Short mmCIF file of C-alpha atoms and ligand atoms in Angstrom, two decimals:
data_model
loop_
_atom_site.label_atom_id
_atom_site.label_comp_id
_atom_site.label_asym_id
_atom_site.label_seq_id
_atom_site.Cartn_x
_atom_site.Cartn_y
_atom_site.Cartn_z
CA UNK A 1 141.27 87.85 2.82
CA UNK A 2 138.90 86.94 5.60
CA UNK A 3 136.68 89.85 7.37
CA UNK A 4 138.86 89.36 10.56
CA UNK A 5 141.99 89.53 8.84
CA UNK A 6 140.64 93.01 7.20
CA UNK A 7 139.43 94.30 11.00
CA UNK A 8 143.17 92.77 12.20
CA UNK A 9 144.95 95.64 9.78
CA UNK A 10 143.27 98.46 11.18
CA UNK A 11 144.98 98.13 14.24
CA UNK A 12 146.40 101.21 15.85
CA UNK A 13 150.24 100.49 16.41
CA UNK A 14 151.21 104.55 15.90
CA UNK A 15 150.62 106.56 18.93
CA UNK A 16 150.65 109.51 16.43
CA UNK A 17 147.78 108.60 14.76
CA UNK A 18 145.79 107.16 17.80
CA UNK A 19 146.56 110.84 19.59
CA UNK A 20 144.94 112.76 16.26
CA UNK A 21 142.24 109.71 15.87
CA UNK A 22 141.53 110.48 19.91
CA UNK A 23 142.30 114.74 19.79
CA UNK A 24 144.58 114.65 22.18
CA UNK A 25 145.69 118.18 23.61
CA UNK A 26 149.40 118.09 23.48
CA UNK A 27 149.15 118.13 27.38
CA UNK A 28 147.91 114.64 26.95
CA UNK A 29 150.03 113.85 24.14
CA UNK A 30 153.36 114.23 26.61
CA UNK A 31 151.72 111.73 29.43
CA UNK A 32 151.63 108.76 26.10
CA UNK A 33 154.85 106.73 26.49
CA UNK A 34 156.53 104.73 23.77
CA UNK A 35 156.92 101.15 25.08
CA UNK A 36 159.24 99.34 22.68
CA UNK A 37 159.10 96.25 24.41
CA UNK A 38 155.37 96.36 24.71
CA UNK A 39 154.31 98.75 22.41
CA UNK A 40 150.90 100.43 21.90
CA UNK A 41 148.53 98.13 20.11
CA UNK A 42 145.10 99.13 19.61
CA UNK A 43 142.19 97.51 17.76
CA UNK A 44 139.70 100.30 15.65
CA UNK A 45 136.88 99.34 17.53
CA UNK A 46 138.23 100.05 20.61
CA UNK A 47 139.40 103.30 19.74
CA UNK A 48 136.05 103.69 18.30
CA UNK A 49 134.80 104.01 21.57
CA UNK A 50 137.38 105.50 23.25
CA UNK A 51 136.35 109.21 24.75
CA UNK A 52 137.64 111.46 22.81
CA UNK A 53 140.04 113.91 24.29
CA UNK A 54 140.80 112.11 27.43
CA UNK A 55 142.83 109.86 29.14
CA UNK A 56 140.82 108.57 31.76
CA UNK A 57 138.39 106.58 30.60
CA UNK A 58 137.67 102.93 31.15
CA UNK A 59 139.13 101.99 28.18
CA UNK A 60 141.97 104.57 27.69
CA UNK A 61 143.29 103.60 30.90
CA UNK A 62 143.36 99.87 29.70
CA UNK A 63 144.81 100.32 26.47
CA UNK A 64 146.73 103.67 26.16
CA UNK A 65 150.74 103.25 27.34
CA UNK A 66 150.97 106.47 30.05
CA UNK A 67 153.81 107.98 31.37
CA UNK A 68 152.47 106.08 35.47
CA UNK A 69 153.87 102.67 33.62
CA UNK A 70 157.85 104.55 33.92
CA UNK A 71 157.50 106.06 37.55
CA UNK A 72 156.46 103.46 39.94
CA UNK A 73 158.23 100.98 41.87
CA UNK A 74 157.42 97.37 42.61
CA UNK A 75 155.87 95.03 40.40
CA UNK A 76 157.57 91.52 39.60
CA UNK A 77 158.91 90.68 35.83
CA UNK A 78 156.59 87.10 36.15
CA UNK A 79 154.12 87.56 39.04
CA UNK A 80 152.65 84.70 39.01
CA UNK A 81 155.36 81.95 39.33
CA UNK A 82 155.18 81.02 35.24
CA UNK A 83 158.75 80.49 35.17
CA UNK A 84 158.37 77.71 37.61
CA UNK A 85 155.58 76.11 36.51
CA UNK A 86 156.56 75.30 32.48
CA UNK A 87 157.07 71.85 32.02
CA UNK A 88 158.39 72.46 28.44
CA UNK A 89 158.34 75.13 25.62
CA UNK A 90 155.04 76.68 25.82
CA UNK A 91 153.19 74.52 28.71
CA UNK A 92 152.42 75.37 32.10
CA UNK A 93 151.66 72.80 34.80
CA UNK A 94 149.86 74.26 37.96
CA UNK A 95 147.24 72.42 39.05
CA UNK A 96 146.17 68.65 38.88
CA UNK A 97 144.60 67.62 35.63
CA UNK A 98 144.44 71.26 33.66
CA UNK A 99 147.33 71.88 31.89
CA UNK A 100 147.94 75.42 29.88
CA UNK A 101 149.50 75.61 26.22
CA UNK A 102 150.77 79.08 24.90
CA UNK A 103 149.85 79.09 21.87
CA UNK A 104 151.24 81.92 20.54
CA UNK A 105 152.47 85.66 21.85
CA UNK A 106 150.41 87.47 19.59
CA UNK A 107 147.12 88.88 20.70
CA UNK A 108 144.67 91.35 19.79
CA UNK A 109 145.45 94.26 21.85
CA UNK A 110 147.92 95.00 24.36
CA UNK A 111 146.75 95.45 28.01
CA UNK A 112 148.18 97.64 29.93
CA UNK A 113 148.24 95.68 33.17
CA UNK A 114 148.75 91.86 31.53
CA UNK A 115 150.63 89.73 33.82
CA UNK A 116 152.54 88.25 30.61
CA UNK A 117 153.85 91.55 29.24
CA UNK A 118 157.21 90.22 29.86
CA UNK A 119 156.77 86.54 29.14
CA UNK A 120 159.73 84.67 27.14
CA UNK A 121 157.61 82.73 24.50
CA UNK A 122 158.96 80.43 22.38
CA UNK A 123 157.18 79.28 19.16
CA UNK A 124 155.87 76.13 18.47
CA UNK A 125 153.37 73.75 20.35
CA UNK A 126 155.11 70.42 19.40
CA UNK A 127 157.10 69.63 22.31
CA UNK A 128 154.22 70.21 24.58
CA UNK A 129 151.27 68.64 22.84
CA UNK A 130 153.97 65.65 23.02
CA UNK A 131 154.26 66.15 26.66
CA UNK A 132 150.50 66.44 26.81
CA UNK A 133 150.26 63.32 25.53
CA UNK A 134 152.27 61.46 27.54
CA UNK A 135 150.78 62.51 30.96
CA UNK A 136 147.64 61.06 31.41
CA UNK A 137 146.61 62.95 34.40
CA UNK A 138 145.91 66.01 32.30
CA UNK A 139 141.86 66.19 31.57
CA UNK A 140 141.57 69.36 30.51
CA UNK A 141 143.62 71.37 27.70
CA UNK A 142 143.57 75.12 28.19
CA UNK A 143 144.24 77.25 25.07
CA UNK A 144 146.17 80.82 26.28
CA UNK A 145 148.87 82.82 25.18
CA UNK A 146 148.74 85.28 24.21
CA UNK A 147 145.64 85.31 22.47
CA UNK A 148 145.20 81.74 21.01
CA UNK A 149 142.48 83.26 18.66
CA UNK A 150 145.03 84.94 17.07
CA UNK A 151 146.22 81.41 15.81
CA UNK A 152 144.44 80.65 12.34
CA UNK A 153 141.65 78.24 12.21
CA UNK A 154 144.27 76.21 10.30
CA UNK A 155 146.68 76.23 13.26
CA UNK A 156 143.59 75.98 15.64
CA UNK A 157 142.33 72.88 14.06
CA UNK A 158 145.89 71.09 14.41
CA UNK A 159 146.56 71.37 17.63
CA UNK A 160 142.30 70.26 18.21
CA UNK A 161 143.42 67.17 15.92
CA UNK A 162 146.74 66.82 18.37
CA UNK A 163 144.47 66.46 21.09
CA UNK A 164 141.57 64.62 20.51
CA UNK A 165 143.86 62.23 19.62
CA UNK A 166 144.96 61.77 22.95
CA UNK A 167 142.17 59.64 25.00
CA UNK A 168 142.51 61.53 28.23
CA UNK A 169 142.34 64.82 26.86
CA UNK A 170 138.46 65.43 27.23
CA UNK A 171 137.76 68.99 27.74
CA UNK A 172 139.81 71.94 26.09
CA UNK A 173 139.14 75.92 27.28
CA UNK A 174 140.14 78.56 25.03
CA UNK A 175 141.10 81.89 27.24
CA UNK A 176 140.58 84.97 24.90
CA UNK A 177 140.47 88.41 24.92
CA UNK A 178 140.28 88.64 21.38
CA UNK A 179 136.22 89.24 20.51
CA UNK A 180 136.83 92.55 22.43
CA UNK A 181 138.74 93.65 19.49
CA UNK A 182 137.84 91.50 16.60
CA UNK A 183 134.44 89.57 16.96
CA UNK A 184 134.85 89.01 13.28
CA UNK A 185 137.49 86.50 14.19
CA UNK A 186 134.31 83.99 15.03
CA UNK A 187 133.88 82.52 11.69
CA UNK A 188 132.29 79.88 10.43
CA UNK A 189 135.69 77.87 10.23
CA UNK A 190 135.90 78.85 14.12
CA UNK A 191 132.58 77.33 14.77
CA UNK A 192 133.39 74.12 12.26
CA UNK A 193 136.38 73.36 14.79
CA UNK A 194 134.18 73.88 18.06
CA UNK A 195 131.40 71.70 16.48
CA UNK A 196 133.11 68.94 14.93
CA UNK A 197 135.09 68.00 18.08
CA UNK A 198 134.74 65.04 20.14
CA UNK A 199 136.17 67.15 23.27
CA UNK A 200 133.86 69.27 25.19
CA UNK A 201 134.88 72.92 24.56
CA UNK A 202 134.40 75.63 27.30
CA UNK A 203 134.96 79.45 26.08
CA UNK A 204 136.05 82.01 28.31
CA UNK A 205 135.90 85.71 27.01
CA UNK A 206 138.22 88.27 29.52
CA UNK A 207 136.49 91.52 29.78
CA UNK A 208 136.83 94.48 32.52
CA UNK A 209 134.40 96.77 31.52
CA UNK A 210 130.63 97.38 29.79
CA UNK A 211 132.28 99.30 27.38
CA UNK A 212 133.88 96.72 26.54
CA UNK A 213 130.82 94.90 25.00
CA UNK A 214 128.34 95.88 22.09
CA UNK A 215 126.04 93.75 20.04
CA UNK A 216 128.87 92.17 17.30
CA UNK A 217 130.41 90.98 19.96
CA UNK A 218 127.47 88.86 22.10
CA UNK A 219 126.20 88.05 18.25
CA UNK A 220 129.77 86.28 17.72
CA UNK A 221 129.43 84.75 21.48
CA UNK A 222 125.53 83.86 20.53
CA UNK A 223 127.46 81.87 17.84
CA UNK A 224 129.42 79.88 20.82
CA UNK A 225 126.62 79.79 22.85
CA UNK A 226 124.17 77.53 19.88
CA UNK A 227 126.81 74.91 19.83
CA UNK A 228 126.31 74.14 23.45
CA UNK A 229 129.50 75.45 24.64
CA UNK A 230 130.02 77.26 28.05
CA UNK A 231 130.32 80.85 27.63
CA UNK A 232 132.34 82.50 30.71
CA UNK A 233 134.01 85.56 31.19
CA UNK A 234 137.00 86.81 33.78
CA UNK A 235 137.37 89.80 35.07
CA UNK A 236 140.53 91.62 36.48
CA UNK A 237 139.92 94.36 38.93
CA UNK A 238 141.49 97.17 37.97
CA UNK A 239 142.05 100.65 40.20
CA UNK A 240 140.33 103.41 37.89
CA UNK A 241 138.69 101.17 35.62
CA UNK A 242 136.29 98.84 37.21
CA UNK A 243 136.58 99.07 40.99
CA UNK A 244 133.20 100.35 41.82
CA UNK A 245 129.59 98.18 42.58
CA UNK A 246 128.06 100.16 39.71
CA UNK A 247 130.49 99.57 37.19
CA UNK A 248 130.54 95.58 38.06
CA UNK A 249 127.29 95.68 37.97
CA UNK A 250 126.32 97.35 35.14
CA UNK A 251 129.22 94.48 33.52
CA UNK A 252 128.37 92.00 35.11
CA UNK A 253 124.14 92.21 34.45
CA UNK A 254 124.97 92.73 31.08
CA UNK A 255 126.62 89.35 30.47
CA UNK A 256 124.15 87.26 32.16
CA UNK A 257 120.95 89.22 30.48
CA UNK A 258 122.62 87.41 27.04
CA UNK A 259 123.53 83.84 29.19
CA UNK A 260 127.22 84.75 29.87
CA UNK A 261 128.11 83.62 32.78
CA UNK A 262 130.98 85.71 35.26
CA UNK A 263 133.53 82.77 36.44
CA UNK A 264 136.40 84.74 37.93
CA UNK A 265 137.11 88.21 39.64
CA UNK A 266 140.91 87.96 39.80
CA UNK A 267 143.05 90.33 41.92
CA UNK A 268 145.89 92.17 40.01
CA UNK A 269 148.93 90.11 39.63
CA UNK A 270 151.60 92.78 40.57
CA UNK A 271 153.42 92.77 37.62
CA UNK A 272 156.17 95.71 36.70
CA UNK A 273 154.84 98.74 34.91
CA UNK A 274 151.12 98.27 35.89
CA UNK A 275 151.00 98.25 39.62
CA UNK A 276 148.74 101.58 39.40
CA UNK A 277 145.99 99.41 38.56
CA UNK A 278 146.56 97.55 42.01
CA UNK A 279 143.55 97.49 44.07
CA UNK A 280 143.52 96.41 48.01
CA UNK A 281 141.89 93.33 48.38
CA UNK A 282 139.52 94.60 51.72
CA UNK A 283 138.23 96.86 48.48
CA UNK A 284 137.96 93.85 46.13
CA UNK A 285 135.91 91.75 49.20
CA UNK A 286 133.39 94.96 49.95
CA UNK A 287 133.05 94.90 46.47
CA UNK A 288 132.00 91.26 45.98
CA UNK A 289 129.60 91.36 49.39
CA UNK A 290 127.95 94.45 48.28
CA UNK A 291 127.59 92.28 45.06
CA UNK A 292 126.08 89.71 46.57
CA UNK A 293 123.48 91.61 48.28
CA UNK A 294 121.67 92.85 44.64
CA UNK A 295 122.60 90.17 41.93
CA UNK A 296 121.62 86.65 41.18
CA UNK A 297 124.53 84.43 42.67
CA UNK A 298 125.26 83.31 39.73
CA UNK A 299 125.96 86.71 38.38
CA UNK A 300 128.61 87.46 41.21
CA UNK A 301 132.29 85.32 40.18
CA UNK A 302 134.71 84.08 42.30
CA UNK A 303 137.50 85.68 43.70
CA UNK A 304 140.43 85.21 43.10
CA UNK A 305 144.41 85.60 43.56
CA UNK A 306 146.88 83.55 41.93
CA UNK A 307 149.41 82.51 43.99
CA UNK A 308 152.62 80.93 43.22
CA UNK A 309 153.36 77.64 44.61
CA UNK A 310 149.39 77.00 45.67
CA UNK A 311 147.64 73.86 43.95
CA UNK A 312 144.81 76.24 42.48
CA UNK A 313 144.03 79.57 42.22
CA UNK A 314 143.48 81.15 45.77
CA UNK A 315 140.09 82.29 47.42
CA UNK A 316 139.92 85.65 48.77
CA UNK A 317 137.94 85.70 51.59
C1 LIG B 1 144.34 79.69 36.06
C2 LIG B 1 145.10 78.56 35.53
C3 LIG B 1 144.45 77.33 35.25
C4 LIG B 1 142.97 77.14 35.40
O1 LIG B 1 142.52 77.23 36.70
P1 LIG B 1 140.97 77.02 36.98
O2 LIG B 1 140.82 77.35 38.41
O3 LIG B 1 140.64 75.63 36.63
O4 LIG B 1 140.24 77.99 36.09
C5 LIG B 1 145.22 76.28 34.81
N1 LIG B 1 146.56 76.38 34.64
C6 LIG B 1 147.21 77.54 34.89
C7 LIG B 1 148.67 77.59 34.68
C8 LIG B 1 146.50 78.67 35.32
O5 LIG B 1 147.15 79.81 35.54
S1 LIG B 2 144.86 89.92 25.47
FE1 LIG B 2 145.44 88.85 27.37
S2 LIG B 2 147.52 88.08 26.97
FE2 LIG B 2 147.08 89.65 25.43
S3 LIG B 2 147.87 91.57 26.28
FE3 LIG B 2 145.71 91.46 26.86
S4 LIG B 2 145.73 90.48 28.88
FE4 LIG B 2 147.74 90.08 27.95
#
């Protein structure tokens, strides 16, 4: 079985053993909710670094299912206007000339505040790599789910086959969370697919938080990064986890000290059962100016709300 396969299995899914793993007190223990629909789902290396004993750390707070996800109001089922925008089974058509595939539900680790949480996916790509190939407006391919890193190299290299056989299909992003769990999941298969394609391949790692980050996983992105491939990252700002200068910072220096480069800040979509990560957007602007004023511009990323209905994601100003 491959390494990333191996790290895959030691997955927390029980809350009982991720409460002894993390020494809960029993206090904290009663605040840990069990989400059937979108159940705890943990990655070892995470937990790894995980404080122990508490419940409000960066990456508890990200990860952990709490008893705030029951008790608040608001919050839409499909913030973002995904419903309106799928063309077919598992493609969404926003804006001109990208169009987004979901490749699969399955991802690495649940997050707490992901806009998808309640998506409806289907399986099965067919229908909309056909539909791909039909419309010749669409340049650019993006790879999402879910986690499409969670697809096999064997399913990966398919659906690269699907498209570079389409002439107009030039440039394909992958969205992934996944190296935050698993950076084992870059193998050398991973990097065959990237460097034997004819399309241009841009790579864009989501990550909230320097604790996020350790050496394994900018080794893996180093591995991205040789093949001449765009490394980005976005960011969701997050109430309690990364709304403060010095934690962006402290991410965001961090990623461009190993050539990473910070593409989008986005503001929480306000989706059900998370809207205690919402952050005002006056907060989210202060944050970006006072950004501005002590990092290389390139180190500060964009802005961003999406907003249904609007031809590309929106500025905030
Ligand atoms: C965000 C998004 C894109 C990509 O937008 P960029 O601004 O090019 O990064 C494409 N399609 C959908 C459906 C999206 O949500
Ligand atoms: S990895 Fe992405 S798609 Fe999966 S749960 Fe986290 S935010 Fe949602």
């Amino acid at each position: 079985m491959e390494k990333w396969r191996r790290e895959q299995r030691r997955t927390f899914t029980s809350m009982e053993k991720l409460a002894d793993f993390l020494e809960l007190t029993e206090e904290d223990r009663g605040r840990l909710l069990d989400r059937k629909d979108f159940p705890l789902h943990v990655p070892y290396r995470i937990a790894m670094k995980m404080e122990k004993g508490s419940l409000v750390g960066a990456l508890a707070l990200q990860f952990l299912p709490l008893d705030l996800e029951g008790e608040e109001d608001g919050g839409a089922l499909d913030p973002v206007g995904d419903g309106a925008a799928m063309r077919c089974d598992s493609l969404l058509h926003k804006y001109e000339g990208r169009a987004l595939l979901l490749t699969t539900s399955a991802c690495a680790m649940h997050c707490r505040y992901c806009f998808r949480q309640n998506y409806p996916y289907t399986q099965g790509v067919e229908d909309a790599l056909h539909a791909i190939g039909k419309d010749s407006s669409i340049r650019e391919v993006i790879l999402s789910g879910g986690d499409p890193l969670s697809l096999s190299d064997k399913a990966l290299k398919d659906i690269f086959l699907s498209l570079e056989a389409m002439d107009h299909v030039e440039i394909v992003r992958i969205h992934t969370r996944f190296l935050v769990g698993i950076p084992e999941r870059v193998t050398r298969g991973l990097l065959d697919i990237f460097e034997k394609t004819s399309m241009q391949v841009v790579f864009v790692l989501h990550v909230n938080h320097v604790e996020e980050l350790d050496e394994d996983i900018f080794e893996a992105l180093k591995g991205i990064q040789l093949l001449g491939i765009p490394v980005l990252t976005q960011t969701v700002l997050l109430r309690g986890v990364n709304n403060s200068k010095s934690v962006l910072y402290n991410l965001f220096m961090r990623l461009v000290k190993r050539g990473v480069i910070p593409y989008y800040l986005h503001q929480f979509d306000q989706v059900k059962g998370a809207m205690h990560f919402e952050t005002s957007k006056d907060e989210g602007r202060n944050l970006i100016r006072a950004l501005r004023d002590c990092m290389p511009g390139y180190a500060v990323p964009t802005y961003v709300q999406e907003v249904e209905g609007e031809s590309s994601k929106t500025l905030v100003h």
